[in-house]
Amino acid sequence: MATTTAAQRRAQARIEYDAFIRSCPTNQLLDRISDKWVSLVVSALAQTDGASMRYSDLGRKLAGISPKMLTQTLRSLERDGILVRTVRPSVPVRVDYELTPLGTSLAGLLSAVKDWAELHIEEVNEARERYDDGDASSEGSRGSAGSGRSSSAS
Amino acid sequence: MATTTAAQRRAQARIEYDAFIRSCPTNQLLDRISDKWVSLVVSALAQTDGASMRYSDLGRKLAGISPKMLTQTLRSLERDGILVRTVRPSVPVRVDYELTPLGTSLAGLLSAVKDWAELHIEEVNEARERYDDGDASSEGSRGSAGSGRSSSAS
DNA sequence: CTGCATCCCTTAGGATACTG
DNA sequence: CAGTATCCTAAGGGATGCAG
């Protein structure tokens, strides 16, 4: 332990922390809804309430999603019991997806989030404008001061 | 229109869809809490309820986070009015971070998410085991196609 | 139609080193 | 202590093409 490399200690801490994080249900769910497409798929399915959607229906609804991500998302959701996948041995194979009760409750949660967002988005936007406009603290003349931060949109 | 490239059409759709998505407050918030560290920072700050934390306090609490991400996360949160950054011109500069009322309400939302997670995580885990164990029902050729996607960051 | 495999490119995010 | 600038890797996610 000669080299008490600060970095190594942090790296170690990260591992432990990660283990801790993963064992926390909150984070597991967070990981789930953190996926850009997951929430979109769930919402799409929730909108049709009960009515199952076919693979291509979803592909159309979620314009711009690549088949790869659609399948991947659907699979992970199926794995988590959020939705069920039903294969219909028709001539051209047909597969239907529909939310499970669990999935529906998740959709409900997303709705709650939506409500909060619509209720406070205004404040957030104001705060952003205020911030972007130049904090003014130590800035007299408005220039550009653009700190290219922005998390873009992953 | 010669090349009715399906890919191009999808790409175009994606752009439009993205624009649509971005204009939706729900997704803006989702983008916010989708960030791995955002929720962690907010929770950390919420736990101390009111008491402001210093930069290094947070770094210690969120073991394993790199200064880069900590700063980045803190900045975006400040920009959105979720927390306030206070610089204390002490000898060794001291900076405090604390949640705004808006941030506190967000923390409350995260709590709701947490409750849901703790309430249903069991079902999810069961579903996962069932799935990983081999669907059996209509066990076909799948096997473990799922591929353990962790999504984690991003 | 559904969906899996492959290649590839963009980029989030971790490690480091340096300044106020 | 608080942050910033830089480098670099891992991996998310799109495009394609093929198979059931």
Short mmCIF file of C-alpha atoms (C1' of nucleotides) in Angstrom, two decimals:
data_model
loop_
_atom_site.label_atom_id
_atom_site.label_comp_id
_atom_site.label_asym_id
_atom_site.label_seq_id
_atom_site.Cartn_x
_atom_site.Cartn_y
_atom_site.Cartn_z
CA MET A 1 0.00 0.00 0.00
CA ALA A 2 2.89 2.29 -0.49
CA THR A 3 1.30 4.25 -3.26
CA THR A 4 -1.77 5.67 -1.63
CA THR A 5 -2.86 6.81 -5.04
CA ALA A 6 -5.91 8.94 -4.56
CA ALA A 7 -7.22 7.71 -7.86
CA GLN A 8 -7.01 4.12 -6.85
CA ARG A 9 -8.87 4.81 -3.68
CA ARG A 10 -11.59 6.49 -5.67
CA ALA A 11 -11.69 3.67 -8.14
CA GLN A 12 -12.10 1.25 -5.29
CA ALA A 13 -14.76 3.35 -3.74
CA ARG A 14 -16.52 3.41 -7.04
CA ILE A 15 -16.68 -0.34 -7.18
CA GLU A 16 -18.09 -0.60 -3.70
CA TYR A 17 -20.47 2.19 -4.36
CA ASP A 18 -21.63 0.58 -7.54
CA ALA A 19 -22.36 -2.62 -5.71
CA PHE A 20 -24.33 -0.66 -3.17
CA ILE A 21 -26.17 1.19 -5.86
CA ARG A 22 -27.11 -1.88 -7.78
CA SER A 23 -28.56 -3.55 -4.75
CA CYS A 24 -30.89 -0.65 -4.28
CA PRO A 25 -34.29 -1.17 -5.90
CA THR A 26 -34.65 2.52 -6.45
CA ASN A 27 -31.65 2.55 -8.68
CA GLN A 28 -32.73 -0.53 -10.47
CA LEU A 29 -35.92 1.16 -11.42
CA LEU A 30 -34.06 4.32 -12.19
CA ASP A 31 -31.87 2.35 -14.51
CA ARG A 32 -34.97 1.10 -16.18
CA ILE A 33 -36.72 4.38 -16.81
CA SER A 34 -33.42 6.03 -17.46
CA ASP A 35 -33.41 4.43 -20.83
CA LYS A 36 -34.58 6.86 -23.41
CA TRP A 37 -36.71 4.36 -25.29
CA VAL A 38 -38.12 2.46 -22.36
CA SER A 39 -40.35 5.25 -21.21
CA LEU A 40 -41.40 5.93 -24.75
CA VAL A 41 -42.38 2.33 -25.39
CA VAL A 42 -44.26 2.09 -22.14
CA SER A 43 -46.11 5.29 -22.87
CA ALA A 44 -46.98 4.15 -26.34
CA LEU A 45 -48.34 0.92 -24.97
CA ALA A 46 -50.15 2.70 -22.19
CA GLN A 47 -51.88 5.02 -24.59
CA THR A 48 -53.57 2.18 -26.36
CA ASP A 49 -54.57 0.94 -22.96
CA GLY A 50 -54.83 -2.78 -23.08
CA ALA A 51 -54.80 -3.01 -26.81
CA SER A 52 -51.72 -4.87 -27.90
CA MET A 53 -49.47 -3.37 -30.50
CA ARG A 54 -47.49 -5.17 -33.13
CA TYR A 55 -43.80 -4.77 -33.57
CA SER A 56 -44.22 -2.59 -36.61
CA ASP A 57 -46.95 -0.57 -34.93
CA LEU A 58 -44.50 0.40 -32.27
CA GLY A 59 -41.86 1.09 -34.86
CA ARG A 60 -44.24 3.50 -36.51
CA LYS A 61 -45.38 5.12 -33.31
CA LEU A 62 -41.86 5.64 -32.07
CA ALA A 63 -40.73 7.22 -35.28
CA GLY A 64 -37.07 7.08 -35.81
CA ILE A 65 -36.26 4.18 -33.59
CA SER A 66 -34.02 1.60 -35.17
CA PRO A 67 -35.21 -2.00 -35.19
CA LYS A 68 -32.25 -2.87 -33.08
CA MET A 69 -33.20 -0.56 -30.25
CA LEU A 70 -36.84 -1.44 -30.51
CA THR A 71 -36.12 -5.12 -30.13
CA GLN A 72 -33.60 -4.52 -27.41
CA THR A 73 -35.97 -2.33 -25.45
CA LEU A 74 -38.86 -4.70 -25.89
CA ARG A 75 -36.73 -7.58 -24.71
CA SER A 76 -35.54 -5.94 -21.55
CA LEU A 77 -39.07 -4.84 -20.77
CA GLU A 78 -40.35 -8.33 -21.33
CA ARG A 79 -37.64 -9.68 -19.11
CA ASP A 80 -38.70 -7.35 -16.33
CA GLY A 81 -42.29 -8.39 -16.62
CA ILE A 82 -43.34 -4.95 -17.77
CA LEU A 83 -44.91 -6.29 -20.92
CA VAL A 84 -45.76 -9.59 -22.53
CA ARG A 85 -44.76 -10.74 -25.95
CA THR A 86 -47.22 -12.88 -27.85
CA VAL A 87 -46.26 -14.66 -31.01
CA ARG A 88 -49.10 -15.30 -33.41
CA PRO A 89 -48.21 -18.12 -35.85
CA SER A 90 -49.91 -16.43 -38.73
CA VAL A 91 -48.65 -16.75 -42.24
CA PRO A 92 -46.53 -13.66 -41.90
CA VAL A 93 -45.50 -14.01 -38.30
CA ARG A 94 -47.22 -11.55 -36.09
CA VAL A 95 -46.11 -10.53 -32.63
CA ASP A 96 -48.09 -8.53 -30.16
CA TYR A 97 -46.90 -6.60 -27.16
CA GLU A 98 -49.02 -5.42 -24.31
CA LEU A 99 -48.43 -4.09 -20.84
CA THR A 100 -48.77 -6.35 -17.84
CA PRO A 101 -50.45 -5.02 -14.71
CA LEU A 102 -46.97 -4.24 -13.47
CA GLY A 103 -46.22 -2.40 -16.65
CA THR A 104 -49.43 -0.46 -16.30
CA SER A 105 -48.50 0.65 -12.83
CA LEU A 106 -45.16 1.80 -14.15
CA ALA A 107 -46.98 3.75 -16.81
CA GLY A 108 -48.94 5.30 -13.99
CA LEU A 109 -45.76 6.37 -12.35
CA LEU A 110 -44.58 7.92 -15.56
CA SER A 111 -47.82 9.83 -15.65
CA ALA A 112 -47.08 11.19 -12.22
CA VAL A 113 -43.72 12.29 -13.47
CA LYS A 114 -45.40 13.88 -16.41
CA ASP A 115 -47.72 15.82 -14.15
CA TRP A 116 -44.85 17.12 -12.11
CA ALA A 117 -42.98 18.10 -15.24
CA GLU A 118 -45.87 20.04 -16.68
CA LEU A 119 -46.39 21.71 -13.37
CA HIS A 120 -42.82 22.86 -12.90
CA ILE A 121 -41.30 22.98 -16.34
CA GLU A 122 -41.99 26.66 -16.41
CA GLU A 123 -39.86 27.31 -13.38
CA VAL A 124 -37.10 25.23 -14.82
CA ASN A 125 -37.17 27.09 -18.07
CA GLU A 126 -37.10 30.41 -16.30
CA ALA A 127 -34.17 29.30 -14.24
CA ARG A 128 -32.38 28.18 -17.36
CA GLU A 129 -32.91 31.42 -19.17
CA ARG A 130 -31.78 33.34 -16.16
CA TYR A 131 -28.68 31.18 -15.97
CA ASP A 132 -27.89 31.24 -19.66
CA ASP A 133 -28.56 34.91 -19.90
CA GLY A 134 -25.47 35.47 -17.86
CA ASP A 135 -25.40 35.07 -14.16
CA ALA A 136 -24.49 38.72 -13.81
CA SER A 137 -22.60 38.04 -10.62
CA SER A 138 -19.28 38.97 -12.09
CA GLU A 139 -20.47 39.69 -15.56
CA GLY A 140 -21.35 43.18 -16.54
CA SER A 141 -21.63 43.10 -20.28
CA ARG A 142 -23.52 40.40 -21.98
CA GLY A 143 -21.19 38.65 -24.32
CA SER A 144 -21.47 35.03 -25.06
CA ALA A 145 -20.08 33.45 -21.97
CA GLY A 146 -21.29 30.23 -23.40
CA SER A 147 -20.07 27.43 -21.33
CA GLY A 148 -20.61 24.69 -23.75
CA ARG A 149 -21.92 22.50 -21.06
CA SER A 150 -25.33 21.18 -21.93
CA SER A 151 -25.77 17.53 -21.50
CA SER A 152 -27.19 17.45 -24.97
CA ALA A 153 -29.63 14.69 -25.10
CA SER A 154 -28.01 11.44 -24.82
CA MET B 1 -37.07 9.98 -54.86
CA ALA B 2 -35.07 7.43 -56.60
CA THR B 3 -33.50 6.11 -53.47
CA THR B 4 -36.45 5.60 -51.23
CA THR B 5 -33.98 4.47 -48.69
CA ALA B 6 -35.88 3.26 -45.73
CA ALA B 7 -32.99 4.28 -43.56
CA GLN B 8 -33.11 7.85 -44.75
CA ARG B 9 -36.78 8.06 -44.10
CA ARG B 10 -36.22 6.77 -40.61
CA ALA B 11 -33.39 9.17 -40.07
CA GLN B 12 -35.63 12.03 -41.10
CA ALA B 13 -38.39 10.79 -38.88
CA ARG B 14 -35.92 10.59 -36.08
CA ILE B 15 -35.06 14.26 -36.42
CA GLU B 16 -38.68 15.31 -36.39
CA TYR B 17 -39.45 12.97 -33.56
CA ASP B 18 -36.56 14.30 -31.58
CA ALA B 19 -37.79 17.80 -31.98
CA PHE B 20 -41.18 16.68 -30.80
CA ILE B 21 -39.66 14.88 -27.88
CA ARG B 22 -37.57 17.76 -26.79
CA SER B 23 -40.53 20.11 -26.74
CA CYS B 24 -42.29 17.83 -24.33
CA PRO B 25 -41.75 18.80 -20.70
CA THR B 26 -42.17 15.24 -19.63
CA ASN B 27 -39.20 14.19 -21.61
CA GLN B 28 -37.20 17.14 -20.47
CA LEU B 29 -37.69 16.08 -16.91
CA LEU B 30 -37.11 12.49 -17.83
CA ASP B 31 -33.84 13.51 -19.38
CA ARG B 32 -32.99 15.19 -16.14
CA ILE B 33 -33.67 12.35 -13.76
CA SER B 34 -32.40 9.88 -16.29
CA ASP B 35 -28.92 10.98 -15.48
CA LYS B 36 -27.31 8.56 -13.13
CA TRP B 37 -25.66 11.20 -10.98
CA VAL B 38 -28.45 13.72 -10.97
CA SER B 39 -30.74 11.61 -8.88
CA LEU B 40 -27.88 10.67 -6.61
CA VAL B 41 -26.86 14.27 -6.01
CA VAL B 42 -30.43 15.34 -5.39
CA SER B 43 -30.94 12.50 -2.96
CA ALA B 44 -27.74 13.28 -1.15
CA LEU B 45 -28.78 16.88 -0.80
CA ALA B 46 -32.27 15.90 0.23
CA GLN B 47 -31.01 13.63 2.95
CA THR B 48 -29.29 16.47 4.71
CA ASP B 49 -32.55 18.36 4.37
CA GLY B 50 -31.80 21.99 4.12
CA ALA B 51 -28.25 21.70 5.28
CA SER B 52 -25.96 22.72 2.48
CA MET B 53 -23.14 20.48 1.47
CA ARG B 54 -19.73 21.46 0.25
CA TYR B 55 -18.28 20.29 -3.00
CA SER B 56 -16.03 17.81 -1.32
CA ASP B 57 -18.79 16.63 0.97
CA LEU B 58 -20.73 15.58 -2.05
CA GLY B 59 -17.68 14.03 -3.57
CA ARG B 60 -17.31 11.95 -0.45
CA LYS B 61 -20.96 11.03 -0.23
CA LEU B 62 -21.13 10.03 -3.85
CA ALA B 63 -18.10 7.85 -3.59
CA GLY B 64 -16.45 7.17 -6.85
CA ILE B 65 -17.71 10.14 -8.79
CA SER B 66 -15.06 11.96 -10.73
CA PRO B 67 -14.71 15.70 -10.14
CA LYS B 68 -15.64 16.22 -13.73
CA MET B 69 -19.02 14.58 -13.42
CA LEU B 70 -19.69 16.11 -10.05
CA THR B 71 -19.11 19.59 -11.38
CA GLN B 72 -21.02 18.90 -14.55
CA THR B 73 -23.99 17.51 -12.66
CA LEU B 74 -23.97 20.31 -10.14
CA ARG B 75 -23.83 22.87 -12.92
CA SER B 76 -26.77 21.49 -14.86
CA LEU B 77 -28.78 21.22 -11.69
CA GLU B 78 -27.96 24.79 -10.80
CA ARG B 79 -28.95 25.89 -14.26
CA ASP B 80 -32.32 24.23 -13.88
CA GLY B 81 -32.93 25.88 -10.57
CA ILE B 82 -32.85 22.60 -8.72
CA LEU B 83 -30.12 23.76 -6.41
CA VAL B 84 -28.22 26.90 -5.55
CA ARG B 85 -24.50 27.34 -5.49
CA THR B 86 -23.08 29.65 -2.88
CA VAL B 87 -19.48 30.76 -2.94
CA ARG B 88 -18.02 31.63 0.43
CA PRO B 89 -14.93 33.86 0.02
CA SER B 90 -13.13 32.21 2.87
CA VAL B 91 -9.41 31.77 2.90
CA PRO B 92 -9.69 28.34 1.37
CA VAL B 93 -12.57 29.00 -0.96
CA ARG B 94 -15.69 27.27 0.19
CA VAL B 95 -18.72 26.51 -1.92
CA ASP B 96 -22.04 25.27 -0.64
CA TYR B 97 -24.81 23.58 -2.50
CA GLU B 98 -28.37 23.25 -1.33
CA LEU B 99 -31.68 22.34 -2.84
CA THR B 100 -34.14 25.01 -3.83
CA PRO B 101 -37.82 24.48 -3.10
CA LEU B 102 -38.10 23.23 -6.65
CA GLY B 103 -35.29 20.83 -6.04
CA THR B 104 -36.93 19.64 -2.89
CA SER B 105 -40.12 18.88 -4.75
CA LEU B 106 -38.10 16.93 -7.27
CA ALA B 107 -36.56 15.02 -4.41
CA GLY B 108 -40.08 14.26 -3.32
CA LEU B 109 -40.84 12.83 -6.72
CA LEU B 110 -37.78 10.68 -6.50
CA SER B 111 -39.09 9.41 -3.21
CA ALA B 112 -42.29 8.40 -4.89
CA VAL B 113 -40.27 6.53 -7.45
CA LYS B 114 -38.38 4.91 -4.67
CA ASP B 115 -41.57 3.76 -3.02
CA TRP B 116 -42.82 2.23 -6.21
CA ALA B 117 -39.52 0.52 -6.74
CA GLU B 118 -39.47 -1.01 -3.30
CA LEU B 119 -43.04 -2.09 -3.73
CA HIS B 120 -42.58 -3.80 -7.05
CA ILE B 121 -38.94 -4.69 -7.30
CA GLU B 122 -39.80 -8.14 -6.13
CA GLU B 123 -42.09 -8.76 -9.05
CA VAL B 124 -39.50 -7.49 -11.42
CA ASN B 125 -36.86 -9.73 -10.00
CA GLU B 126 -39.11 -12.73 -10.18
CA ALA B 127 -39.93 -11.94 -13.78
CA ARG B 128 -36.26 -11.64 -14.54
CA GLU B 129 -35.37 -14.93 -13.00
CA ARG B 130 -38.21 -16.59 -14.79
CA TYR B 131 -37.05 -15.10 -18.04
CA ASP B 132 -33.38 -15.82 -17.56
CA ASP B 133 -34.11 -19.28 -16.38
CA GLY B 134 -35.54 -20.01 -19.77
CA ASP B 135 -38.98 -18.91 -20.65
CA ALA B 136 -40.19 -22.49 -20.94
CA SER B 137 -43.70 -21.42 -21.88
CA SER B 138 -43.10 -21.08 -25.55
CA GLU B 139 -39.45 -21.81 -25.28
CA GLY B 140 -38.20 -21.60 -28.75
CA SER B 141 -34.78 -20.69 -29.94
CA ARG B 142 -34.25 -17.70 -27.79
CA GLY B 143 -32.26 -18.98 -24.90
CA SER B 144 -30.45 -15.98 -23.53
CA ALA B 145 -30.86 -13.56 -26.35
CA GLY B 146 -31.61 -10.90 -23.85
CA SER B 147 -28.00 -10.03 -23.37
CA GLY B 148 -27.55 -8.38 -20.04
CA ARG B 149 -27.92 -4.83 -20.97
CA SER B 150 -27.08 -2.69 -18.05
CA SER B 151 -27.74 0.65 -19.67
CA SER B 152 -26.14 2.15 -16.60
CA ALA B 153 -24.73 5.45 -17.59
CA SER B 154 -25.68 7.69 -20.40
"C1'" DC C 1 -43.30 -9.47 -40.81
"C1'" DT C 2 -40.14 -10.13 -36.93
"C1'" DG C 3 -35.77 -9.97 -35.38
"C1'" DC C 4 -30.95 -11.33 -34.73
"C1'" DA C 5 -25.87 -10.51 -36.04
"C1'" DT C 6 -22.22 -7.25 -37.54
"C1'" DC C 7 -19.78 -3.20 -38.42
"C1'" DC C 8 -18.88 1.39 -37.07
"C1'" DC C 9 -19.11 5.86 -35.37
"C1'" DT C 10 -20.26 9.19 -31.82
"C1'" DT C 11 -19.85 10.46 -27.24
"C1'" DA C 12 -20.68 10.05 -22.30
"C1'" DG C 13 -17.92 9.76 -18.72
"C1'" DG C 14 -13.60 8.10 -15.95
"C1'" DA C 15 -8.64 9.24 -14.99
"C1'" DT C 16 -5.10 12.88 -14.62
"C1'" DA C 17 -2.76 17.05 -14.22
"C1'" DC C 18 -2.86 21.85 -13.45
"C1'" DT C 19 -4.71 26.66 -11.73
"C1'" DG C 20 -7.17 30.06 -8.71
"C1'" DC D 1 -10.66 23.37 -1.40
"C1'" DA D 2 -13.00 23.98 -5.88
"C1'" DG D 3 -12.76 23.59 -10.46
"C1'" DT D 4 -11.06 23.36 -15.28
"C1'" DA D 5 -8.71 21.40 -19.33
"C1'" DT D 6 -7.26 17.18 -21.75
"C1'" DC D 7 -6.82 12.55 -23.02
"C1'" DC D 8 -8.75 8.14 -23.82
"C1'" DT D 9 -11.67 4.16 -23.37
"C1'" DA D 10 -15.98 1.76 -23.11
"C1'" DA D 11 -20.34 1.35 -24.88
"C1'" DG D 12 -24.75 3.12 -26.60
"C1'" DG D 13 -27.04 3.24 -30.58
"C1'" DG D 14 -27.63 3.68 -35.92
"C1'" DA D 15 -27.14 1.30 -40.55
"C1'" DT D 16 -27.24 -3.10 -43.08
"C1'" DG D 17 -28.00 -7.58 -44.41
"C1'" DC D 18 -29.60 -12.03 -43.63
"C1'" DA D 19 -32.72 -15.69 -41.54
"C1'" DG D 20 -37.12 -17.79 -39.63
#
